[in-house]
Coordinates of C-alpha atoms in Angstrom, one line a residue:
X1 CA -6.8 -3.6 16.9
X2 CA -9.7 -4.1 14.3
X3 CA -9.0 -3.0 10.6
X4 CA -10.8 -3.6 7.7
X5 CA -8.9 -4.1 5.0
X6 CA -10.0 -3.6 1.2
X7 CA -8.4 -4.1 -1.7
X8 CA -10.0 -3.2 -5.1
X9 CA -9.5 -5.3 -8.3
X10 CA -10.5 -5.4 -12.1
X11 CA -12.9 -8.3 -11.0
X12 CA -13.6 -8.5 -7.6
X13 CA -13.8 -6.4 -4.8
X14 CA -12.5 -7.9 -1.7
X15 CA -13.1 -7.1 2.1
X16 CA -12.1 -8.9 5.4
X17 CA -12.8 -7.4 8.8
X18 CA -10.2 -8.7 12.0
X19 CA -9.3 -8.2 15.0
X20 CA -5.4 -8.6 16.1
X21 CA -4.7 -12.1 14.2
X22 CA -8.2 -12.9 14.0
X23 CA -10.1 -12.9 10.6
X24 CA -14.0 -12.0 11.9
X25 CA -15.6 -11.7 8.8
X26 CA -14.5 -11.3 4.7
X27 CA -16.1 -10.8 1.6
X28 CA -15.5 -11.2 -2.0
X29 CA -18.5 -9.6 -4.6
X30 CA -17.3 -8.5 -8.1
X31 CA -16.0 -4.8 -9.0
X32 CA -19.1 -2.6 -9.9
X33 CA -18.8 -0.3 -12.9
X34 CA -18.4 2.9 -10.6
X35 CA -16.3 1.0 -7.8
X36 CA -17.3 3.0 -5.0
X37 CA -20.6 1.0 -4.8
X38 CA -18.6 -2.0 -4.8
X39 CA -16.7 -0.8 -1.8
X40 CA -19.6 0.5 0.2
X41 CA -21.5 -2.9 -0.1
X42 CA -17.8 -4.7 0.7
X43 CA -17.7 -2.8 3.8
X44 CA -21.5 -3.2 5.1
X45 CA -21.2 -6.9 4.3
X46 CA -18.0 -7.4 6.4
X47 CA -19.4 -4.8 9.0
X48 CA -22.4 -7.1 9.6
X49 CA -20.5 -9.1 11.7
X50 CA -19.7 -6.2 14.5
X51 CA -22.7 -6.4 17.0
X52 CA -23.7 -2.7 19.0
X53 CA -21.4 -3.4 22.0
X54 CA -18.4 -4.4 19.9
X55 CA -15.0 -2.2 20.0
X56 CA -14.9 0.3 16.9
X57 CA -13.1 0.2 14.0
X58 CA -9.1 1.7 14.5
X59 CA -8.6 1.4 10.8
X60 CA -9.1 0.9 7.1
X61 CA -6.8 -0.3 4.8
X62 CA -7.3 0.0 1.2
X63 CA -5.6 -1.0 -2.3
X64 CA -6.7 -0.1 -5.5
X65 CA -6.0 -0.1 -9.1
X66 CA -7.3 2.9 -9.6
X67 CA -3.7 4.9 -10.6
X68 CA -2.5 1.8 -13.1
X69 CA -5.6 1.6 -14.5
X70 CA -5.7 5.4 -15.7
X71 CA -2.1 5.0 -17.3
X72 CA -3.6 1.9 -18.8
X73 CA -6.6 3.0 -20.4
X74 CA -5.1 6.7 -21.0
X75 CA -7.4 8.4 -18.7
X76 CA -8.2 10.9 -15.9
X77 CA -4.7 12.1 -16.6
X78 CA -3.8 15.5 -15.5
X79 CA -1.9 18.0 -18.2
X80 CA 1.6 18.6 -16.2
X81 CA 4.7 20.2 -16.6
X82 CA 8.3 19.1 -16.8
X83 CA 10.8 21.0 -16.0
X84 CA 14.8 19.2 -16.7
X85 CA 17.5 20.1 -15.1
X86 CA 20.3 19.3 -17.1
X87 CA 21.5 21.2 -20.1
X88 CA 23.6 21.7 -22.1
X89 CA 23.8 17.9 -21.8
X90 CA 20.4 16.3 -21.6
X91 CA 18.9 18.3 -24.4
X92 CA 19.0 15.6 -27.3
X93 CA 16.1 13.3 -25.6
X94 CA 13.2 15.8 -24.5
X95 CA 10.8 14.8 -21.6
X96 CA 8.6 11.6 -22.0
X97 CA 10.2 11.2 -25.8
X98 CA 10.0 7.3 -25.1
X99 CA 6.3 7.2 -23.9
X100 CA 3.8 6.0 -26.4
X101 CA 2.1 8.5 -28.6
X102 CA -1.4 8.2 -26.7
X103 CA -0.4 8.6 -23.4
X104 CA 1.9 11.1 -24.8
X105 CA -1.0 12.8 -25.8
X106 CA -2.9 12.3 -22.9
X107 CA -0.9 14.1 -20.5
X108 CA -0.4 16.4 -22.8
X109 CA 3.7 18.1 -21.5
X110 CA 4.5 21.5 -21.5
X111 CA 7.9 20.6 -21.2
X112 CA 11.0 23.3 -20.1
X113 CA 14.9 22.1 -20.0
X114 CA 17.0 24.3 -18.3
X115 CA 20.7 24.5 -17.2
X116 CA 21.9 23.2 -14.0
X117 CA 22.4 19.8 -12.6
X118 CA 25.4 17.6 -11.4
X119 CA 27.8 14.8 -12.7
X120 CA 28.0 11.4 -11.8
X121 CA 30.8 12.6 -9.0
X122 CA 28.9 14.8 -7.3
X123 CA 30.2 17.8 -8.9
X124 CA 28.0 20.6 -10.7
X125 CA 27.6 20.2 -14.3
X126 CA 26.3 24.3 -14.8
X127 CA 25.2 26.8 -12.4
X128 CA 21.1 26.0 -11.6
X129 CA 19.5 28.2 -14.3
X130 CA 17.1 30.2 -12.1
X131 CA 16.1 32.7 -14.1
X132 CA 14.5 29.9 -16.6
X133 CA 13.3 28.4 -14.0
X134 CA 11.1 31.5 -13.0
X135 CA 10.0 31.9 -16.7
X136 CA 9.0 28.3 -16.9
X137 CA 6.8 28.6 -13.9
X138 CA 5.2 31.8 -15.0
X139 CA 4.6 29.6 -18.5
X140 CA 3.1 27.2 -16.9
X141 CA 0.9 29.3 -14.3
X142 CA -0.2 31.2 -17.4
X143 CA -1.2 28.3 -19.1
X144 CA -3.5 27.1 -15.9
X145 CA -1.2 23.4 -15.3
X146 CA -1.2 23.3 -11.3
X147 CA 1.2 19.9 -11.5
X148 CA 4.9 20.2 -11.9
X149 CA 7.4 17.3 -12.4
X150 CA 11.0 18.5 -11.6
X151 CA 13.9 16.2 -12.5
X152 CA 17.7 16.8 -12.1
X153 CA 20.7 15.3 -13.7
X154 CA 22.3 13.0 -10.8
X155 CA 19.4 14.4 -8.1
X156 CA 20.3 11.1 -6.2
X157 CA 23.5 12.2 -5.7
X158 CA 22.7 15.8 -4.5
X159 CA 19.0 16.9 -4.9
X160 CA 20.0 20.4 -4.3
X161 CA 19.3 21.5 -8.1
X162 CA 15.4 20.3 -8.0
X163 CA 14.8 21.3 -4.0
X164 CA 15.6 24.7 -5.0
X165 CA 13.7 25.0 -8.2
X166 CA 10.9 23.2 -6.5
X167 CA 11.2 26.7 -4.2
X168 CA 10.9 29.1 -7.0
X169 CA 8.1 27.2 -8.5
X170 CA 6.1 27.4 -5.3
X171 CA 7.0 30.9 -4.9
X172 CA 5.4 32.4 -8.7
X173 CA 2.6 29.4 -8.3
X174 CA 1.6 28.3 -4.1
X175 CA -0.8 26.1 -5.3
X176 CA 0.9 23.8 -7.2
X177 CA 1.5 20.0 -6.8
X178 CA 5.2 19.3 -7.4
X179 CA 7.0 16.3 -7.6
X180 CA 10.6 15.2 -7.3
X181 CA 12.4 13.1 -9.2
X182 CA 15.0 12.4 -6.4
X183 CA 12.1 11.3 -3.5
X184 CA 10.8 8.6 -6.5
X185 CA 13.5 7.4 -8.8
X186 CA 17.2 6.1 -8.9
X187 CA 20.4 6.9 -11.1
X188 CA 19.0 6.8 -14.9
X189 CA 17.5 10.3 -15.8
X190 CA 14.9 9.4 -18.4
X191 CA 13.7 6.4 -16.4
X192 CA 13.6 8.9 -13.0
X193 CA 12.0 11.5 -15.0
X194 CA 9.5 8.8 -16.5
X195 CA 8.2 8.0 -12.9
X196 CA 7.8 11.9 -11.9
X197 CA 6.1 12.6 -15.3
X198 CA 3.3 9.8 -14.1
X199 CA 3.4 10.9 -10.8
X200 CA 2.3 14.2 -11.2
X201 CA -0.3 13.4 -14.1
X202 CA -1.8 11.2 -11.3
X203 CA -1.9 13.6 -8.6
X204 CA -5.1 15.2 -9.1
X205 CA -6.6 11.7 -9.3
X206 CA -5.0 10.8 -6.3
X207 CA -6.9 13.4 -4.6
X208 CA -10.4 13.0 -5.6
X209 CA -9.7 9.1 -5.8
X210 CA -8.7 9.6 -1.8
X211 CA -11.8 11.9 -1.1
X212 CA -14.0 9.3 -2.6
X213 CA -13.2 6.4 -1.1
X214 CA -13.6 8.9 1.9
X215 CA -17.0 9.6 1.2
X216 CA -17.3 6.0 0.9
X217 CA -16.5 5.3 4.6
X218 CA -18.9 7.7 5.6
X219 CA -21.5 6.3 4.2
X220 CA -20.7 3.4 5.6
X221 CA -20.6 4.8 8.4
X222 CA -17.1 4.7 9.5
X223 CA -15.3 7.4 10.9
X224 CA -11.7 5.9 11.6
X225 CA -8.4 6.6 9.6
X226 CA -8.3 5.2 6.3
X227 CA -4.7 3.9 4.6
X228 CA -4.2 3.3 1.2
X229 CA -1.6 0.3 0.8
X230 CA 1.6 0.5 -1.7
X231 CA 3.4 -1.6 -3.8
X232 CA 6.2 -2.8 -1.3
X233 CA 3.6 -4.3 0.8
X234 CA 3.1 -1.8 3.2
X235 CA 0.4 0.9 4.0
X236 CA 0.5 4.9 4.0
X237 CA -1.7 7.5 5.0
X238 CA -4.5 8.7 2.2
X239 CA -3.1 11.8 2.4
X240 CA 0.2 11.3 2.1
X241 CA -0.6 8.3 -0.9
X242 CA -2.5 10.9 -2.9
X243 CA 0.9 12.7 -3.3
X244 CA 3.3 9.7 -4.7
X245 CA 0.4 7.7 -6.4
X246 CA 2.8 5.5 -8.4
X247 CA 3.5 3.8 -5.6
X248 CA 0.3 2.3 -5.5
X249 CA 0.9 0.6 -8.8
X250 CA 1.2 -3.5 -8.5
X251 CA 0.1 -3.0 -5.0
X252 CA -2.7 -5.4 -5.4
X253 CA -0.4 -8.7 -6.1
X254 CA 1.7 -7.2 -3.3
X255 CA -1.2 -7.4 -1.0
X256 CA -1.8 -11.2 -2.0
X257 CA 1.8 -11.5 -0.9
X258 CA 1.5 -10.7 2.1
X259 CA -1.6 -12.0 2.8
X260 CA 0.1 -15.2 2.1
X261 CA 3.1 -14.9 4.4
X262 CA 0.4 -13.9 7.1
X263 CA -2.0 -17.1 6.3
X264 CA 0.7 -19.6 6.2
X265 CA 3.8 -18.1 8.6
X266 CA 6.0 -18.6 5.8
X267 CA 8.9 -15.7 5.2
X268 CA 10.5 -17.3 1.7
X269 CA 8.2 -18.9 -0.4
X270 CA 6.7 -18.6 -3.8
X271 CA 3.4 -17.3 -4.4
X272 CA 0.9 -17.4 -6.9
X273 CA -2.4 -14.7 -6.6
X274 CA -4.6 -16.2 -9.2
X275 CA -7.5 -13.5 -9.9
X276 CA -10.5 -13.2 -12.0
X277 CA -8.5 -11.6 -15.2
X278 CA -4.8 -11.8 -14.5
X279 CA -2.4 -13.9 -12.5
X280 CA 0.9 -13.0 -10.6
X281 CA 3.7 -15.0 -9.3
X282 CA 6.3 -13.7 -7.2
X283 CA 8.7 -14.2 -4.2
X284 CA 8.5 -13.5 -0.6
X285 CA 11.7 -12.4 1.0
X286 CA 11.9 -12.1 5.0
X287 CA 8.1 -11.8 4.4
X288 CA 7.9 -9.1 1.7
X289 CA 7.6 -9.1 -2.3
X290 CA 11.1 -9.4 -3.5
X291 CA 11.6 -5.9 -4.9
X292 CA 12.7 -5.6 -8.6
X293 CA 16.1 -4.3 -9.9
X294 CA 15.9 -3.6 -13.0
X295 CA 13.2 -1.6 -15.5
X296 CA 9.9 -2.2 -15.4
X297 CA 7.3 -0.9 -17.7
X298 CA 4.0 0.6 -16.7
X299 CA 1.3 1.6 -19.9
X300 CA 4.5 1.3 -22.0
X301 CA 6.5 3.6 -19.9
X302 CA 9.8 2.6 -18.7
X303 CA 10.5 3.5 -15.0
X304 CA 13.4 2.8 -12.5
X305 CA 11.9 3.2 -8.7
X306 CA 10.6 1.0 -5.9
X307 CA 8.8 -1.9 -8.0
X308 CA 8.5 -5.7 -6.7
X309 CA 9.1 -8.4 -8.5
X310 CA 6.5 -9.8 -10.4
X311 CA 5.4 -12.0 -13.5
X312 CA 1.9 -11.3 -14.7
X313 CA 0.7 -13.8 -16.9
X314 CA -2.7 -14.0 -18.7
X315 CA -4.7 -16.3 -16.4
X316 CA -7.3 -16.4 -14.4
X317 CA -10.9 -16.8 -13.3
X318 CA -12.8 -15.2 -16.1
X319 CA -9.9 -15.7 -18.9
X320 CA -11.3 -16.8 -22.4
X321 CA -10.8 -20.8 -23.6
X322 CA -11.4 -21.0 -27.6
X323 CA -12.4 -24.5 -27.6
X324 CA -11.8 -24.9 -31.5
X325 CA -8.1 -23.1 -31.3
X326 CA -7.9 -25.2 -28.1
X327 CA -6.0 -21.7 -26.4
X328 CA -5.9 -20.4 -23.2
X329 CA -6.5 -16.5 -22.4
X330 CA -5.4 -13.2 -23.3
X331 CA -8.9 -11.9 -23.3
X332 CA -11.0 -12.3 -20.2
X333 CA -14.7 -12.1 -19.3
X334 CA -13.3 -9.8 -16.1
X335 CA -15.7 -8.5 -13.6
X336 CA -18.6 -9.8 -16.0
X337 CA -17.9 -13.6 -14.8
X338 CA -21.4 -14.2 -13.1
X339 CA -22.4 -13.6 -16.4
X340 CA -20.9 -14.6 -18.8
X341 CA -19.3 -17.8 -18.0
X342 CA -21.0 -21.1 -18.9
X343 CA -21.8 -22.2 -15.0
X344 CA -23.5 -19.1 -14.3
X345 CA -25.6 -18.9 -17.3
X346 CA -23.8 -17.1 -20.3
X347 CA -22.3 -18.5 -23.0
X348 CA -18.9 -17.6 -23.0
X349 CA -16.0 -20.6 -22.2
X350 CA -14.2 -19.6 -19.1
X351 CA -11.2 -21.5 -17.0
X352 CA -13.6 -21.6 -14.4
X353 CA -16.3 -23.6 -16.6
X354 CA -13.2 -25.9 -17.1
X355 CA -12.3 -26.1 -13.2
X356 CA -16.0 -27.0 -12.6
X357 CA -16.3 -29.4 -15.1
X358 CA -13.3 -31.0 -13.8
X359 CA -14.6 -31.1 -9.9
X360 CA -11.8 -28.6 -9.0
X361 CA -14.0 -26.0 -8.0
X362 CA -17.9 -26.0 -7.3
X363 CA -19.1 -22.6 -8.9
X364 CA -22.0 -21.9 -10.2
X365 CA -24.0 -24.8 -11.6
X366 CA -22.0 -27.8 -12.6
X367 CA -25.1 -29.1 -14.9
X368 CA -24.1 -26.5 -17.5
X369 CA -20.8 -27.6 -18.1
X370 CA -21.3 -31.4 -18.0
X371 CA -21.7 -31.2 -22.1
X372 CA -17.8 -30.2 -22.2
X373 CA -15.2 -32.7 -23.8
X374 CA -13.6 -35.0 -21.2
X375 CA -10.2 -34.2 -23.6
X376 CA -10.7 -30.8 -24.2
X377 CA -10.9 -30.4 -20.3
X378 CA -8.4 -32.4 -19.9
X379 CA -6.2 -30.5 -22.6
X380 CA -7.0 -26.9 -21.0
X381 CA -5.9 -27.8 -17.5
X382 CA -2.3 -28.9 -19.3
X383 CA -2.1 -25.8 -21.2
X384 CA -2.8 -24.0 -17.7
X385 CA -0.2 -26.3 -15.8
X386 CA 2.1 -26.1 -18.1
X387 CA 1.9 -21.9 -17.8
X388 CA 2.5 -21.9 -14.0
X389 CA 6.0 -24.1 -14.6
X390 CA 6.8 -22.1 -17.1
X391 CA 6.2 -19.0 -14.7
X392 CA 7.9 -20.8 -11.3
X393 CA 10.8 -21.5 -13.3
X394 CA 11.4 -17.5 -14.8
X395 CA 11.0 -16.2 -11.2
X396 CA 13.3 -18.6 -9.6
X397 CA 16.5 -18.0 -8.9
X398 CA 18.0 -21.2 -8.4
X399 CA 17.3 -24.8 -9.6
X400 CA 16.4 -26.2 -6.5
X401 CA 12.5 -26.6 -5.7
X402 CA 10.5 -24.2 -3.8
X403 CA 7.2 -24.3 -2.1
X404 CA 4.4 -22.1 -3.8
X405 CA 1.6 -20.8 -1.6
X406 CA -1.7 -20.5 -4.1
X407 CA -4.0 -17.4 -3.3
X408 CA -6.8 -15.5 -4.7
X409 CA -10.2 -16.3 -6.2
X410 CA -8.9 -18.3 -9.1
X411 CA -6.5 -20.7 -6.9
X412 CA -8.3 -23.5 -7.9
X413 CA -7.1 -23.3 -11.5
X414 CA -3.6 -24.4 -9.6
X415 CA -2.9 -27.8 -10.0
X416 CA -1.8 -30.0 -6.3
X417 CA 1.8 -30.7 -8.2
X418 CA 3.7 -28.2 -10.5
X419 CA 7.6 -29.1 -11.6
X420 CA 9.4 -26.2 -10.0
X421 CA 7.5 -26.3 -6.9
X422 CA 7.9 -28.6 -3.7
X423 CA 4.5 -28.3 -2.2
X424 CA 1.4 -26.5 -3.5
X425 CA 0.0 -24.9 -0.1
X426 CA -3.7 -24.1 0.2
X427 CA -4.9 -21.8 3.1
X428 CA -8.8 -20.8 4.5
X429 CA -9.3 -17.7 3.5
X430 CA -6.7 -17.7 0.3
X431 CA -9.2 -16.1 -1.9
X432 CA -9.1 -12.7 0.2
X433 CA -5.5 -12.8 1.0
X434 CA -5.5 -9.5 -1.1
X435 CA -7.7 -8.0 1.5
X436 CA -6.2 -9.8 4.4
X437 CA -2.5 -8.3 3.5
X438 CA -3.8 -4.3 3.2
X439 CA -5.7 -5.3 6.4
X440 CA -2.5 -6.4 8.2
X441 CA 0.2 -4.2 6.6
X442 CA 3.0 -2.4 8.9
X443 CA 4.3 1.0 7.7
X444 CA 7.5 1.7 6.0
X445 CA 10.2 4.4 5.8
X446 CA 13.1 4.0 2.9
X447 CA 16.3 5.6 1.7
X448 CA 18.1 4.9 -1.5
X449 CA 21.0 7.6 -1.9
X450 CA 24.3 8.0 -2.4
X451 CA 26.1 9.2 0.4
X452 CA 29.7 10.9 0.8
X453 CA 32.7 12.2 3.0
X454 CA 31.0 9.5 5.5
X455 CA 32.8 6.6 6.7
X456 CA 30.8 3.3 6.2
X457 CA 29.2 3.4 9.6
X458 CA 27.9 7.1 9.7
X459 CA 26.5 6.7 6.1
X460 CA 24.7 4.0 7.1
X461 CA 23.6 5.0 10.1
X462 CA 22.4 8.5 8.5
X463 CA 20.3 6.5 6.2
X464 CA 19.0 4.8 9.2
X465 CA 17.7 8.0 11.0
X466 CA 16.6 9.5 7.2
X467 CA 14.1 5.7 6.6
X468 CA 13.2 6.3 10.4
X469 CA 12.1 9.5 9.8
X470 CA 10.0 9.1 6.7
X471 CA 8.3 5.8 8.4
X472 CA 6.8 8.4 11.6
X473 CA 5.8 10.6 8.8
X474 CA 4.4 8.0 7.0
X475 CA 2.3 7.0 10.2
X476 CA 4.2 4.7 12.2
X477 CA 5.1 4.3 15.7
X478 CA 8.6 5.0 16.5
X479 CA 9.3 2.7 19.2
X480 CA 8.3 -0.1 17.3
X481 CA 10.4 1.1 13.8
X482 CA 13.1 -2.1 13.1
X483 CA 15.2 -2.6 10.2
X484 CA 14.6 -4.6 7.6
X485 CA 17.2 -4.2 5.1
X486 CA 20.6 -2.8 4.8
X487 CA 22.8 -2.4 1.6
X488 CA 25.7 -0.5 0.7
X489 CA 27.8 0.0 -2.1
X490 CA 31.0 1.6 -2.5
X491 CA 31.4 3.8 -5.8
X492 CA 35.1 3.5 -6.5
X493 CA 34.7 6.1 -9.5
X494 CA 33.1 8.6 -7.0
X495 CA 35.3 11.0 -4.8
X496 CA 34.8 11.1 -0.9
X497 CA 35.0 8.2 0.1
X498 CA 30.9 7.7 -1.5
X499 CA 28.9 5.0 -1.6
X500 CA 25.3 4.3 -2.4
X501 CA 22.9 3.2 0.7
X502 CA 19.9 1.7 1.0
X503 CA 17.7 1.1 3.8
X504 CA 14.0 0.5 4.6
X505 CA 12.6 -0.1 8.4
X506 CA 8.8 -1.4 9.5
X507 CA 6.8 0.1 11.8
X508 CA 3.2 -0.2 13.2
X509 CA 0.4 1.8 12.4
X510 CA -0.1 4.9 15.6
X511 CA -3.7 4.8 15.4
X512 CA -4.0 7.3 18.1
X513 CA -2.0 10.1 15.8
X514 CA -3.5 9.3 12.5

């Protein structure tokens, strides 16, 4: 099967074309101001490899900051509603209270908490308020918001409360976009709500993000189905992503992940996704990004769903050196490299003038840099090394050493030995393993719930058929669905026997359905 695989950074736009195993062609040219230049000339250049007899292209596989970004920068958001379903208990924190005041205010909440919800046994807290739900939705229709965030007290318990006000919201508005806390978050209302709150302020950029990079395609003159890839290293339809945007966010160190299991056959490993403004580390598990269990923040918003496990750190190609201060990063030259930094003409200090100048990399022209301090090189490289231990050693989870695999364009800034790390592996083509893991990535289908009045073998197995059933939605074939993880948890404090289950299976891609 040939699949083109994109992935879309802050710096550099990255492109690879293969066939089964087989990497044909691949591109890396920086990010243009507008991005969907950047992607059309990505795909041309990679496409020049395919002669007029070759097979077609089955697929495309795209990642893109585009959704973090927005919450980043506080823009393209989309004025949504919140609707809470949890009073009289949840009403001394309203909606999105913990966000910071410019997103806050960027979004822009009409916010409605009614009565309803369960408790943490399963049992209803209050009858589901439906008559405020009805005048909330008329509110909101009236006030011309088309998205709708709906979160429940203890939805991942029962999500019977937000599936039926999601019903009477359809019914007074048919066009809106609603999302549910239960299909995104876990136990931890304000967390939960946080993620749906996002979600559907990024819906309507999901769409038009999706239709352009559409357009794109056709320009390029591609007509085969296109994926956008998500943040636990798998891919998803563009029409189903453009619903659940957050989980697109981090999806472009997730890619490098993967890439890297791909390029070196390793399954546990460290890796290290070194780009032009920011550097990652994380852990491969069976092959996948080791997922997070705890908060993670994104803008300044605390959220509890599907996250993997990352450390960002403020390194890479284009990050800033002060030469007096003798300091590394946090301010980068970013997509502006090639002109900016000292090798390619500018006059801005760069880690990359400093990789050059110490024959790690050959980059632009070397004569430009030859003026630099042997010790302030010297001193830079330390300050960098010293960085990467210092990130090896957060994400590991024992003492003993691990190998690290070194990917994207700014790999050379990692040095052949690091204390932590029992091999630094290079690979040919580590500086598009971004693009290489979208172009590769299976499908996925995942449950998280808590199940009850099930023995320990039907719950699981229900959760089985439930992750089985979103993968084939999701795009997957079903004869080649396997699991990849299974957890359970009893809850001693629940009745019935209850106990929380999670599992998530892997499928390929049916190109003939998508």
């Amino acid at each position: 099967m040939k699949r083109i695989g994109i992935d879309v950074g802050g710096t550099n736009t990255d492109a690879v074309l293969i066939d089964g195993n087989r990497v044909i062609s691949s591109i890396k040219i920086p990010t243009s101001d507008d991005v969907m230049t950047g992607v059309v000339k990505a795909i041309n250049s990679v496409m020049a490899a395919q002669g007029p007899q070759d097979s077609p292209i089955d697929a495309v596989m795209i990642g893109t900051t585009h959704f973090t970004n927005a919450v980043v920068e506080r823009a393209r958001l989309e004025r949504a509603g919140a609707i809470r379903i949890a009073m009289p208990t949840g009403e001394s924190l309203p909606p999105m209270i913990d966000w910071p005041a410019d997103l806050r205010e960027a979004v822009n909440p009409m916010s409605f908490m009614v009565e309803g919800g369960h408790e943490y046994d399963g049992r209803p807290l209050m009858p589901l308020d439906r008559a405020a739900i009805r005048d909330a939705a008329m509110r909101l229709r009236d006030a011309g918001i088309t998205s709708v965030g709906i979160t429940a007290l203890f939805s991942p318990l029962t999500a019977e409360c937000e599936v039926e006000a999601a019903s009477i919201v359809q019914e007074i508005m048919p066009d809106a976009r609603i999302t549910q806390s239960s299909t995104l978050g876990r136990i931890g209302l304000l967390e939960r709500e946080n993620v749906t709150m996002l979600n559907a302020a990024l819906q309507q950029l999901g769409r038009k993000t999706v239709a352009a990079f559409g357009e794109a395609l056709r320009q390029a003159g591609i007509s085969a189905p296109f994926y956008l890839t998500q943040n636990d290293g798998t891919v998803v339809l563009a029409e189903i992503a453009a619903a659940n945007p957050v989980y697109s966010f981090a999806s472009g160190p997730t890619n490098s992940m993967r890439g890297a299991a791909f390029l070196t056959g390793l399954e546990d490993a460290m890796v290290v996704d070194v780009g032009g403004t920011t550097s990652d580390i994380g852990y491969l598990q069976r092959g996948f990004p080791r997922e997070a269990n705890n908060v993670v923040e994104v803008g300044g918003v605390r959220t509890l769903f599907r996250m993997p496990d990352l450390l960002p750190m403020a390194l890479g190609g284009g990050t800033i050196v002060d030469p007096d201060k003798l300091t590394v990063g946090p301010r980068s030259v970013g997509y502006r490299i090639t002109e900016k930094a000292l090798v390619f003409g500018g006059d801005t200090l760069t880690t990359t003038d400093i990789a050059v100048a110490a024959g790690r990399a050959d980059i632009g022209d070397r004569d430009r840099v030859r003026h630099l301090d042997p010790a302030l090189v010297q001193t830079v490289l330390k300050r960098i090394e010293t960085m990467l231990e210092d990130g090896i050693d957060r994400m590991k989870t024992s003492a003993e050493d691990v190998k690290l695999i070194a990917v994207g364009g700014g790999a050379f800034l990692v040095p052949e030995k690091l204390k932590g790390a029992s091999e630094v592996l290079r690979v040919e083509h580590a500086g598009v393993a971004n693009a290489l893991g979208a172009a590769m990535a299976q499908v996925s289908g995942e449950v998280d719930q808590v199940f009850s009045g099930l023995g320990r073998a039907e719950a699981i197995a229900e959760a089985d058929r439930i992750a089985r059933e979103r993968a084939m939605a999701a795009g997957a074939v079903d004869s080649t669905i396997v699991t990849l993880e299974t957890e359970d948890i009893p809850l001693a404090y629940l009745p019935g026997n209850a106990r929380r289950v999670r599992v998530r299976v892997i499928g390929d891609i049916a190109f003939a359905t998508a």
